[in-house]
DNA sequence: AGCGTGAACCTGTCAGACAGCCGGACAGCA
DNA sequence: TGCTGTCCGGCTGTCTGACAGGTTCACGCT
């Protein structure tokens, strides 16, 4: 392994802390001076490390206020173009349905309990913005539980794109309770380790969401 | 537009010069001191801008020597984890099969003729490395012809990953002629605009390739 | 020709300084 | 009470100057 410069070392630490979720989105990092003292380096070094994080879209730094985490992974917008609504509704079933099947077979106990928590939290959630965030986590976690990095990455991508689409929020209000029920069915199948049922439940869920989206787009 | 800090401004200039090709891969940037004088800022500002470029994988900086351009666009490796062989064989059918179906319905005349050329070139190709490159183009072009950016991006990623896997080349020798025939069948279905047949042909092709890959991995 | 050596240049890091921005505390005013 | 203006402390943005250590190359010696 190549010897790292101090700046690279600090950058790696910060990046790891952000991507691992130890520093959640919205969290405020310590001040540059504090970090410098903490890691035993000068402020220049810390600043260069923070710049690297910012270049990757992980953080934003606001003059006079501090540095804040805005993403826990490198945004693909850096590399890839935006997806259209049609792209998403068309592609999602082909990816999320098999991912749900695999998740039923491969999910860990830990993932299962996280899924349960998410579904429970969504039932009692009124704020659409928060609900959308939970929904995103639900689908992303299923993809991760599929133990297939292709699915995991694509779903993360798709959820990112959805979160940036204004239509998403409009749709949520109507579909929220119906989706809660569909999510519960998906969860039940994954809990039971029943891949076929998980695929069917996910398929129906996406189909229902797709129809809801279509009716908004054509209105 | 938000007012840019000096460091951001310098970073944008450098990034643009690199991505536009004005500074080609392998080119050496001016020294930090020179750049500082050139843009009328301090060396700290230049260093932070260079760090940003490095974080995006555009440049590398070598102590005592200088900073060099190593890529003219942000590398996908930054964003994507490595895929395992299992990840790929498992995920590909779910993505490339529907993509082939859409391609049959949506391909342009231009794409069609490019696909024909690729298939023709593969038939007469002996060099496995070149053949793999053509194969990659074939699949990537079909994904593009699907007119769905999700599929297009995922397939591009998958082909990238395959190209970096050593198993790929080993497999090619045995499968080359069989694959040529399968490619011709896929092409014929896309030419005919027959989505169902295109999906079947692609499915059979990937299945055959998957089996070939498995036999290598388990050897 | 071969070799060693030092000067020149470059990056890596540090310390200190100052301006400008921001949020909150606080006092004064209606 | 409730609003407002002011001030202070903390933070980022930038600059300057300095020194250590890596790299290159030409000069001069053998």
mmCIF file of N, CA, C and O in Angstrom, chain A residues 95-104 106-107 111 115 118-119 135-148 151-152 155 183 186-187 190 198 202 205:
data_model
loop_
_atom_site.group_PDB
_atom_site.id
_atom_site.type_symbol
_atom_site.label_atom_id
_atom_site.label_comp_id
_atom_site.label_asym_id
_atom_site.label_seq_id
_atom_site.Cartn_x
_atom_site.Cartn_y
_atom_site.Cartn_z
ATOM 1 N N UNK A 95 -35.857 -4.980 -11.874
ATOM 2 C CA UNK A 95 -34.742 -5.000 -10.928
ATOM 3 C C UNK A 95 -35.223 -5.268 -9.505
ATOM 4 O O UNK A 95 -34.685 -6.127 -8.804
ATOM 5 N N UNK A 96 -36.252 -4.560 -9.088
ATOM 6 C CA UNK A 96 -36.672 -4.686 -7.689
ATOM 7 C C UNK A 96 -37.399 -5.994 -7.415
ATOM 8 O O UNK A 96 -37.357 -6.505 -6.294
ATOM 9 N N UNK A 97 -38.072 -6.534 -8.424
ATOM 10 C CA UNK A 97 -38.791 -7.793 -8.204
ATOM 11 C C UNK A 97 -37.821 -8.955 -7.949
ATOM 12 O O UNK A 97 -37.936 -9.638 -6.927
ATOM 13 N N UNK A 98 -36.861 -9.195 -8.844
ATOM 14 C CA UNK A 98 -35.909 -10.268 -8.518
ATOM 15 C C UNK A 98 -35.117 -9.977 -7.249
ATOM 16 O O UNK A 98 -34.773 -10.910 -6.502
ATOM 17 N N UNK A 99 -34.841 -8.703 -6.991
ATOM 18 C CA UNK A 99 -34.100 -8.359 -5.773
ATOM 19 C C UNK A 99 -34.905 -8.754 -4.535
ATOM 20 O O UNK A 99 -34.350 -9.272 -3.560
ATOM 21 N N UNK A 100 -36.208 -8.557 -4.592
ATOM 22 C CA UNK A 100 -37.048 -8.934 -3.451
ATOM 23 C C UNK A 100 -37.013 -10.445 -3.248
ATOM 24 O O UNK A 100 -36.966 -10.934 -2.114
ATOM 25 N N UNK A 101 -37.010 -11.183 -4.371
ATOM 26 C CA UNK A 101 -36.928 -12.638 -4.277
ATOM 27 C C UNK A 101 -35.641 -13.081 -3.613
ATOM 28 O O UNK A 101 -35.631 -13.920 -2.695
ATOM 29 N N UNK A 102 -34.542 -12.507 -4.045
ATOM 30 C CA UNK A 102 -33.253 -12.862 -3.457
ATOM 31 C C UNK A 102 -33.191 -12.458 -1.991
ATOM 32 O O UNK A 102 -32.623 -13.169 -1.154
ATOM 33 N N UNK A 103 -33.778 -11.301 -1.696
ATOM 34 C CA UNK A 103 -33.754 -10.818 -0.310
ATOM 35 C C UNK A 103 -34.463 -11.808 0.608
ATOM 36 O O UNK A 103 -34.032 -12.038 1.741
ATOM 37 N N UNK A 104 -35.551 -12.403 0.112
ATOM 38 C CA UNK A 104 -36.289 -13.371 0.931
ATOM 39 C C UNK A 104 -35.399 -14.559 1.282
ATOM 40 O O UNK A 104 -35.506 -15.137 2.357
ATOM 41 N N UNK A 106 -31.958 -14.500 1.307
ATOM 42 C CA UNK A 106 -30.617 -14.190 1.808
ATOM 43 C C UNK A 106 -30.583 -13.186 2.952
ATOM 44 O O UNK A 106 -29.503 -12.914 3.497
ATOM 45 N N UNK A 107 -31.679 -12.562 3.266
ATOM 46 C CA UNK A 107 -31.656 -11.486 4.275
ATOM 47 C C UNK A 107 -31.113 -12.005 5.606
ATOM 48 O O UNK A 107 -31.397 -13.119 6.016
ATOM 49 N N UNK A 111 -31.012 -7.345 9.060
ATOM 50 C CA UNK A 111 -31.745 -6.634 8.010
ATOM 51 C C UNK A 111 -33.244 -6.777 8.219
ATOM 52 O O UNK A 111 -34.006 -5.826 8.022
ATOM 53 N N UNK A 115 -35.924 -3.802 8.583
ATOM 54 C CA UNK A 115 -37.098 -3.675 7.712
ATOM 55 C C UNK A 115 -38.360 -3.532 8.547
ATOM 56 O O UNK A 115 -39.230 -2.706 8.253
ATOM 57 N N UNK A 118 -38.628 -0.059 9.907
ATOM 58 C CA UNK A 118 -38.989 0.925 8.886
ATOM 59 C C UNK A 118 -40.479 0.867 8.593
ATOM 60 O O UNK A 118 -41.169 1.889 8.551
ATOM 61 N N UNK A 119 -40.980 -0.349 8.395
ATOM 62 C CA UNK A 119 -42.402 -0.495 8.082
ATOM 63 C C UNK A 119 -43.261 0.042 9.227
ATOM 64 O O UNK A 119 -44.260 0.740 8.999
ATOM 65 N N UNK A 135 -39.609 5.207 2.813
ATOM 66 C CA UNK A 135 -39.914 4.349 1.665
ATOM 67 C C UNK A 135 -38.627 4.036 0.902
ATOM 68 O O UNK A 135 -38.361 2.891 0.528
ATOM 69 N N UNK A 136 -37.855 5.072 0.708
ATOM 70 C CA UNK A 136 -36.579 4.919 0.020
ATOM 71 C C UNK A 136 -35.691 3.912 0.752
ATOM 72 O O UNK A 136 -35.110 3.018 0.147
ATOM 73 N N UNK A 137 -35.612 4.062 2.062
ATOM 74 C CA UNK A 137 -34.786 3.166 2.863
ATOM 75 C C UNK A 137 -35.287 1.736 2.762
ATOM 76 O O UNK A 137 -34.501 0.794 2.691
ATOM 77 N N UNK A 138 -36.598 1.566 2.744
ATOM 78 C CA UNK A 138 -37.202 0.240 2.665
ATOM 79 C C UNK A 138 -36.744 -0.479 1.395
ATOM 80 O O UNK A 138 -36.208 -1.591 1.449
ATOM 81 N N UNK A 139 -36.902 0.184 0.278
ATOM 82 C CA UNK A 139 -36.533 -0.446 -0.993
ATOM 83 C C UNK A 139 -35.016 -0.648 -1.095
ATOM 84 O O UNK A 139 -34.545 -1.674 -1.592
ATOM 85 N N UNK A 140 -34.278 0.323 -0.620
ATOM 86 C CA UNK A 140 -32.815 0.207 -0.695
ATOM 87 C C UNK A 140 -32.323 -0.943 0.172
ATOM 88 O O UNK A 140 -31.406 -1.685 -0.214
ATOM 89 N N UNK A 141 -32.945 -1.105 1.323
ATOM 90 C CA UNK A 141 -32.515 -2.161 2.237
ATOM 91 C C UNK A 141 -32.830 -3.544 1.668
ATOM 92 O O UNK A 141 -32.043 -4.487 1.804
ATOM 93 N N UNK A 142 -33.945 -3.662 1.000
ATOM 94 C CA UNK A 142 -34.285 -4.930 0.355
ATOM 95 C C UNK A 142 -33.230 -5.254 -0.701
ATOM 96 O O UNK A 142 -32.760 -6.400 -0.806
ATOM 97 N N UNK A 143 -32.869 -4.244 -1.470
ATOM 98 C CA UNK A 143 -31.856 -4.474 -2.511
ATOM 99 C C UNK A 143 -30.541 -4.913 -1.873
ATOM 100 O O UNK A 143 -29.859 -5.803 -2.387
ATOM 101 N N UNK A 144 -30.197 -4.301 -0.769
ATOM 102 C CA UNK A 144 -28.956 -4.685 -0.104
ATOM 103 C C UNK A 144 -29.043 -6.116 0.409
ATOM 104 O O UNK A 144 -28.086 -6.882 0.338
ATOM 105 N N UNK A 145 -30.231 -6.474 0.913
ATOM 106 C CA UNK A 145 -30.415 -7.816 1.454
ATOM 107 C C UNK A 145 -30.368 -8.871 0.349
ATOM 108 O O UNK A 145 -30.200 -10.057 0.629
ATOM 109 N N UNK A 146 -30.499 -8.437 -0.905
ATOM 110 C CA UNK A 146 -30.405 -9.398 -2.010
ATOM 111 C C UNK A 146 -28.973 -9.890 -2.162
ATOM 112 O O UNK A 146 -28.725 -10.853 -2.888
ATOM 113 N N UNK A 147 -28.043 -9.213 -1.502
ATOM 114 C CA UNK A 147 -26.639 -9.606 -1.552
ATOM 115 C C UNK A 147 -26.073 -9.544 -2.970
ATOM 116 O O UNK A 147 -25.138 -10.264 -3.291
ATOM 117 N N UNK A 148 -26.697 -8.741 -3.796
ATOM 118 C CA UNK A 148 -26.185 -8.578 -5.154
ATOM 119 C C UNK A 148 -25.904 -7.098 -5.373
ATOM 120 O O UNK A 148 -26.810 -6.267 -5.353
ATOM 121 N N UNK A 151 -27.876 -5.086 -8.096
ATOM 122 C CA UNK A 151 -29.209 -4.648 -7.675
ATOM 123 C C UNK A 151 -29.108 -3.538 -6.637
ATOM 124 O O UNK A 151 -29.838 -2.552 -6.684
ATOM 125 N N UNK A 152 -28.201 -3.722 -5.714
ATOM 126 C CA UNK A 152 -28.064 -2.729 -4.647
ATOM 127 C C UNK A 152 -27.776 -1.341 -5.224
ATOM 128 O O UNK A 152 -28.417 -0.361 -4.864
ATOM 129 N N UNK A 155 -30.812 0.061 -7.451
ATOM 130 C CA UNK A 155 -31.942 0.521 -6.650
ATOM 131 C C UNK A 155 -31.593 1.822 -5.934
ATOM 132 O O UNK A 155 -32.401 2.753 -5.895
ATOM 133 N N UNK A 183 -46.302 -2.803 1.579
ATOM 134 C CA UNK A 183 -44.998 -2.994 2.216
ATOM 135 C C UNK A 183 -45.062 -4.110 3.253
ATOM 136 O O UNK A 183 -44.146 -4.912 3.382
ATOM 137 N N UNK A 186 -44.886 -7.419 1.520
ATOM 138 C CA UNK A 186 -43.528 -7.719 1.069
ATOM 139 C C UNK A 186 -42.687 -8.180 2.257
ATOM 140 O O UNK A 186 -41.976 -9.191 2.197
ATOM 141 N N UNK A 187 -42.792 -7.419 3.340
ATOM 142 C CA UNK A 187 -42.022 -7.757 4.531
ATOM 143 C C UNK A 187 -42.361 -9.161 5.028
ATOM 144 O O UNK A 187 -41.471 -9.949 5.371
ATOM 145 N N UNK A 190 -40.672 -11.764 2.956
ATOM 146 C CA UNK A 190 -39.230 -11.804 3.206
ATOM 147 C C UNK A 190 -38.953 -12.444 4.565
ATOM 148 O O UNK A 190 -38.003 -13.207 4.723
ATOM 149 N N UNK A 198 -42.570 -13.031 -2.256
ATOM 150 C CA UNK A 198 -41.921 -11.718 -2.175
ATOM 151 C C UNK A 198 -41.915 -11.062 -3.550
ATOM 152 O O UNK A 198 -42.184 -9.864 -3.686
ATOM 153 N N UNK A 202 -43.866 -7.613 -4.387
ATOM 154 C CA UNK A 202 -43.126 -6.453 -4.889
ATOM 155 C C UNK A 202 -43.649 -6.047 -6.248
ATOM 156 O O UNK A 202 -43.804 -4.861 -6.548
ATOM 157 N N UNK A 205 -46.852 -4.205 -5.863
ATOM 158 C CA UNK A 205 -46.593 -2.883 -5.287
ATOM 159 C C UNK A 205 -46.104 -1.917 -6.371
ATOM 160 O O UNK A 205 -46.632 -0.810 -6.521
#
